């Protein structure tokens, strides 16, 4: 799961759970059934976990674009200026 | 770090927090209900009256209890416990409460009832004060919710 996928999964999880909670409470209150509230919410939790817990393909639409290893060789690291650092004895 | 287990754990934690919140709201919603129960108890007969060897008075009576407790039930009510108490004053105790009958009402459908019975529990005084004593019959109830706060109240059940 890429970075944007993680953010999406997190937000989707919170939004879906809250939405199911509101729907469940309103339904339960108006039809006067506590059991119905619990059933709707339990269904919502299961659905939400199916959507946001597994690593679905749509969470991987923004893969990180790593630089090609050959690019690295074309742009070598800037060498440290010679400031008589005893610990660094780089030879290259 | 954003693994399967991490996401499952976060979801479960959040879901249970919301569930607790919903239960709290369900309990608070009980306050919107203002119950108007009614009850009437008739003493049909004094079956017998005796003085026990230790000097305490004991009475047996036939009671007719009719009550309509439907308004006590809300969507968050598990059951209602009711008991009928005889209340009177003696020189020894400023308030005597003696439970004569009780019952558990499991649902709204059973909450409008009448019952013809002799006292289920023995009506015994601490002493010998019952002869020609005036007493009040009071119906007490405890509403047991599915979640949250328990409510208790009482009403005078004399006709």
Tab-separated table of C-alpha atoms in Angstrom:
chain	number	residue	atom	x	y	z
A	1	UNK	CA	0.000	0.000	0.000
A	2	UNK	CA	1.474	3.335	-1.049
A	3	UNK	CA	1.386	6.596	0.892
A	4	UNK	CA	-1.782	7.942	-0.711
A	5	UNK	CA	-3.387	4.530	-0.301
A	6	UNK	CA	-2.664	4.600	3.433
A	7	UNK	CA	-4.258	8.010	3.803
A	8	UNK	CA	-7.272	6.890	1.771
A	9	UNK	CA	-7.681	3.687	3.814
A	10	UNK	CA	-7.508	5.615	7.093
A	11	UNK	CA	-10.029	8.259	6.037
A	12	UNK	CA	-12.327	5.700	4.432
A	13	UNK	CA	-12.310	3.619	7.621
A	14	UNK	CA	-13.242	6.539	9.864
A	15	UNK	CA	-15.861	7.932	7.514
A	16	UNK	CA	-17.567	4.581	6.883
A	17	UNK	CA	-17.685	3.638	10.571
A	18	UNK	CA	-19.135	7.002	11.567
A	19	UNK	CA	-21.704	6.868	8.768
A	20	UNK	CA	-22.806	3.364	9.762
A	21	UNK	CA	-23.009	4.418	13.411
A	22	UNK	CA	-25.280	7.354	12.578
A	23	UNK	CA	-27.511	5.241	10.327
A	24	UNK	CA	-27.671	2.406	12.865
A	25	UNK	CA	-28.537	4.674	15.779
A	26	UNK	CA	-31.183	6.606	13.848
A	27	UNK	CA	-32.804	3.415	12.529
A	28	UNK	CA	-32.728	1.695	15.894
A	29	UNK	CA	-34.168	4.689	17.688
A	30	UNK	CA	-37.001	5.295	15.256
A	31	UNK	CA	-38.140	1.711	14.887
A	32	UNK	CA	-37.522	1.182	18.588
A	33	UNK	CA	-35.236	-1.794	18.233
A	34	UNK	CA	-31.884	-1.951	19.985
A	35	UNK	CA	-31.114	-5.211	18.233
A	36	UNK	CA	-31.542	-3.618	14.812
A	37	UNK	CA	-29.037	-0.911	15.764
A	38	UNK	CA	-26.460	-3.519	16.761
A	39	UNK	CA	-27.080	-5.595	13.617
A	40	UNK	CA	-26.718	-2.634	11.257
A	41	UNK	CA	-23.574	-1.468	12.993
A	42	UNK	CA	-22.073	-4.971	13.052
A	43	UNK	CA	-22.743	-5.247	9.323
A	44	UNK	CA	-21.111	-1.865	8.830
A	45	UNK	CA	-17.998	-2.871	10.749
A	46	UNK	CA	-17.631	-6.062	8.710
A	47	UNK	CA	-18.108	-4.202	5.424
A	48	UNK	CA	-15.651	-1.496	6.457
A	49	UNK	CA	-13.013	-4.041	7.403
A	50	UNK	CA	-13.475	-5.820	4.082
A	51	UNK	CA	-12.958	-2.526	2.256
A	52	UNK	CA	-10.111	-0.976	4.210
A	53	UNK	CA	-8.075	-3.787	5.770
A	54	UNK	CA	-6.911	-5.908	2.809
A	55	UNK	CA	-4.357	-4.384	0.451
A	56	UNK	CA	-6.652	-3.818	-2.535
A	57	UNK	CA	-5.208	-2.701	-5.889
A	58	UNK	CA	-6.881	0.734	-5.684
A	59	UNK	CA	-4.703	1.552	-2.689
A	60	UNK	CA	-1.649	1.156	-4.935
A	61	UNK	CA	-2.291	3.634	-7.699
A	62	UNK	CA	0.485	6.029	-6.734
A	63	UNK	CA	3.677	3.987	-6.532
A	64	UNK	CA	6.812	5.806	-5.456
A	65	UNK	CA	9.035	6.672	-8.390
A	66	UNK	CA	12.495	5.697	-7.262
A	67	UNK	CA	15.396	6.980	-9.265
A	68	UNK	CA	17.052	4.508	-11.545
A	69	UNK	CA	20.355	3.230	-10.132
A	70	UNK	CA	22.128	4.459	-13.248
A	71	UNK	CA	20.918	7.987	-12.510
A	72	UNK	CA	22.829	7.828	-9.282
A	73	UNK	CA	26.090	7.272	-11.069
A	74	UNK	CA	25.515	10.187	-13.398
A	75	UNK	CA	25.097	12.548	-10.469
A	76	UNK	CA	27.753	11.614	-7.930
A	77	UNK	CA	27.512	12.872	-4.385
A	78	UNK	CA	29.221	16.179	-3.859
A	79	UNK	CA	32.583	15.533	-2.290
A	80	UNK	CA	33.233	17.038	1.058
A	81	UNK	CA	35.654	19.865	0.919
A	82	UNK	CA	38.987	18.990	2.441
A	83	UNK	CA	38.624	20.202	5.979
A	84	UNK	CA	40.997	17.810	7.570
A	85	UNK	CA	38.439	15.514	9.098
A	86	UNK	CA	40.397	12.700	10.583
A	87	UNK	CA	37.505	10.249	10.696
A	88	UNK	CA	36.675	10.468	7.037
A	89	UNK	CA	39.189	8.816	4.890
A	90	UNK	CA	37.266	8.319	1.728
A	91	UNK	CA	39.215	7.226	-1.261
A	92	UNK	CA	37.477	7.526	-4.533
B	1	UNK	CA	4.329	-0.306	9.248
B	2	UNK	CA	0.947	0.091	7.529
B	3	UNK	CA	0.309	-3.618	7.548
B	4	UNK	CA	-2.796	-5.793	7.570
B	5	UNK	CA	-2.607	-6.186	11.341
B	6	UNK	CA	-2.086	-2.502	11.942
B	7	UNK	CA	-5.166	-1.567	9.916
B	8	UNK	CA	-7.305	-4.293	11.511
B	9	UNK	CA	-6.265	-3.092	14.967
B	10	UNK	CA	-6.997	0.561	14.184
B	11	UNK	CA	-10.396	-0.331	12.757
B	12	UNK	CA	-11.385	-2.488	15.698
B	13	UNK	CA	-10.340	0.154	18.232
B	14	UNK	CA	-12.240	2.893	16.458
B	15	UNK	CA	-15.306	0.684	15.940
B	16	UNK	CA	-15.497	-0.227	19.625
B	17	UNK	CA	-15.041	3.400	20.693
B	18	UNK	CA	-17.994	4.372	18.514
B	19	UNK	CA	-20.020	1.441	19.874
B	20	UNK	CA	-19.438	2.685	23.417
B	21	UNK	CA	-20.560	6.139	22.318
B	22	UNK	CA	-23.725	4.723	20.739
B	23	UNK	CA	-24.549	2.844	23.940
B	24	UNK	CA	-24.047	6.018	25.972
B	25	UNK	CA	-26.395	7.865	23.638
B	26	UNK	CA	-28.967	5.082	23.897
B	27	UNK	CA	-28.826	5.374	27.670
B	28	UNK	CA	-29.198	9.156	27.503
B	29	UNK	CA	-32.168	8.801	25.158
B	30	UNK	CA	-34.066	7.150	28.018
B	31	UNK	CA	-34.299	10.562	29.645
B	32	UNK	CA	-36.571	11.698	26.812
B	33	UNK	CA	-39.184	9.217	27.964
B	34	UNK	CA	-41.490	10.523	30.660
B	35	UNK	CA	-43.407	7.491	31.930
B	36	UNK	CA	-46.981	7.678	33.153
B	37	UNK	CA	-47.642	4.293	34.735
B	38	UNK	CA	-50.805	3.476	36.617
B	39	UNK	CA	-51.485	0.847	39.239
B	40	UNK	CA	-54.280	-0.100	41.564
B	41	UNK	CA	-54.221	-2.680	44.324
B	42	UNK	CA	-57.363	-3.867	46.091
B	43	UNK	CA	-57.275	-5.763	49.355
B	44	UNK	CA	-60.112	-8.177	48.700
B	45	UNK	CA	-59.982	-10.141	51.906
B	46	UNK	CA	-58.028	-10.577	55.140
B	47	UNK	CA	-57.601	-14.339	55.124
B	48	UNK	CA	-56.264	-14.702	58.615
B	49	UNK	CA	-54.469	-12.803	61.326
B	50	UNK	CA	-52.223	-14.435	63.873
B	51	UNK	CA	-49.846	-13.600	66.620
B	52	UNK	CA	-46.681	-15.650	66.324
B	53	UNK	CA	-45.272	-17.337	69.468
B	54	UNK	CA	-42.569	-14.650	69.607
B	55	UNK	CA	-45.193	-11.923	69.684
B	56	UNK	CA	-45.024	-10.656	66.112
B	57	UNK	CA	-48.212	-10.077	64.177
B	58	UNK	CA	-48.690	-11.807	60.857
B	59	UNK	CA	-51.415	-11.218	58.281
B	60	UNK	CA	-52.477	-13.051	55.158
B	61	UNK	CA	-54.491	-11.150	52.591
B	62	UNK	CA	-55.929	-11.631	49.146
B	63	UNK	CA	-54.829	-8.929	46.754
B	64	UNK	CA	-55.930	-7.867	43.326
B	65	UNK	CA	-53.106	-6.029	41.562
B	66	UNK	CA	-53.734	-4.311	38.259
B	67	UNK	CA	-51.134	-2.163	36.577
B	68	UNK	CA	-50.315	-0.576	33.267
B	69	UNK	CA	-46.550	-0.131	33.040
B	70	UNK	CA	-46.263	0.068	29.250
B	71	UNK	CA	-44.920	3.613	29.342
B	72	UNK	CA	-41.870	2.452	31.316
B	73	UNK	CA	-40.591	0.529	28.311
B	74	UNK	CA	-38.330	2.191	25.779
B	75	UNK	CA	-36.142	0.746	23.043
B	76	UNK	CA	-33.347	0.449	25.595
B	77	UNK	CA	-35.307	-1.491	28.238
B	78	UNK	CA	-34.317	-5.055	29.036
B	79	UNK	CA	-36.845	-5.758	31.747
B	80	UNK	CA	-38.701	-4.160	34.635
B	81	UNK	CA	-38.751	-5.410	38.187
B	82	UNK	CA	-41.798	-4.447	40.243
B	83	UNK	CA	-42.644	-5.078	43.839
B	84	UNK	CA	-45.563	-4.155	46.031
B	85	UNK	CA	-44.699	-2.899	49.486
B	86	UNK	CA	-46.903	-2.270	52.496
B	87	UNK	CA	-45.694	0.887	54.201
B	88	UNK	CA	-46.729	2.006	57.657
B	89	UNK	CA	-45.416	3.709	60.755
B	90	UNK	CA	-44.948	2.187	64.205
B	91	UNK	CA	-43.506	3.634	67.414
B	92	UNK	CA	-40.361	1.567	66.858
B	93	UNK	CA	-39.785	2.411	63.187
B	94	UNK	CA	-40.758	5.595	61.421
B	95	UNK	CA	-41.081	3.623	58.156
B	96	UNK	CA	-41.782	-0.070	57.788
B	97	UNK	CA	-41.629	-1.454	54.257
B	98	UNK	CA	-42.734	-5.017	53.743
B	99	UNK	CA	-42.606	-6.590	50.320
B	100	UNK	CA	-45.822	-8.488	49.683
B	101	UNK	CA	-45.461	-9.407	46.032
B	102	UNK	CA	-42.943	-8.928	43.245
B	103	UNK	CA	-42.521	-9.776	39.607
B	104	UNK	CA	-40.230	-9.429	36.629
B	105	UNK	CA	-41.798	-8.029	33.486
B	106	UNK	CA	-39.764	-9.194	30.497
B	107	UNK	CA	-41.364	-7.126	27.749
B	108	UNK	CA	-43.791	-4.383	26.907
B	109	UNK	CA	-46.407	-6.940	25.847
B	110	UNK	CA	-46.536	-8.253	29.410
B	111	UNK	CA	-46.562	-4.875	31.101
B	112	UNK	CA	-50.326	-4.398	31.279
B	113	UNK	CA	-51.590	-7.033	33.651
B	114	UNK	CA	-53.762	-7.881	36.579
B	115	UNK	CA	-53.193	-10.627	39.076
B	116	UNK	CA	-55.318	-12.096	41.804
B	117	UNK	CA	-53.134	-13.487	44.562
B	118	UNK	CA	-52.552	-13.824	48.250
B	119	UNK	CA	-49.398	-12.134	49.493
B	120	UNK	CA	-46.367	-13.923	48.059
B	121	UNK	CA	-44.097	-12.985	50.960
B	122	UNK	CA	-45.207	-13.105	54.584
B	123	UNK	CA	-46.525	-9.898	56.064
B	124	UNK	CA	-44.973	-9.934	59.522
B	125	UNK	CA	-44.585	-6.910	61.755
B	126	UNK	CA	-41.678	-6.304	64.112
B	127	UNK	CA	-43.893	-6.401	67.154
B	128	UNK	CA	-47.612	-6.365	67.638
B	129	UNK	CA	-48.828	-3.270	65.850
B	130	UNK	CA	-50.827	-4.584	62.935
B	131	UNK	CA	-54.270	-4.807	64.470
B	132	UNK	CA	-56.430	-2.074	62.916
B	133	UNK	CA	-53.307	-0.452	61.468
B	134	UNK	CA	-53.628	1.773	58.421
B	135	UNK	CA	-51.025	0.989	55.780
B	136	UNK	CA	-50.203	2.297	52.334
B	137	UNK	CA	-49.639	-0.032	49.428
B	138	UNK	CA	-46.849	1.284	47.215
B	139	UNK	CA	-45.720	-0.109	43.906
B	140	UNK	CA	-41.970	0.229	43.370
B	141	UNK	CA	-40.251	-0.430	40.069
B	142	UNK	CA	-36.723	-0.708	38.767
B	143	UNK	CA	-36.256	-0.285	35.027
B	144	UNK	CA	-33.276	-2.332	33.850
B	145	UNK	CA	-31.879	-0.988	30.594
B	146	UNK	CA	-29.928	-2.846	27.942
B	147	UNK	CA	-27.129	-0.331	28.397
B	148	UNK	CA	-26.549	2.455	30.844
B	149	UNK	CA	-28.343	3.892	33.784
B	150	UNK	CA	-30.956	2.028	35.808
B	151	UNK	CA	-34.072	3.920	36.812
B	152	UNK	CA	-36.163	3.358	39.925
B	153	UNK	CA	-39.354	4.994	41.100
B	154	UNK	CA	-42.528	4.248	43.005
B	155	UNK	CA	-46.165	5.174	43.128
B	156	UNK	CA	-49.028	4.950	45.530
B	157	UNK	CA	-51.182	1.987	44.543
B	158	UNK	CA	-54.102	2.487	46.907
B	159	UNK	CA	-57.384	2.858	45.051
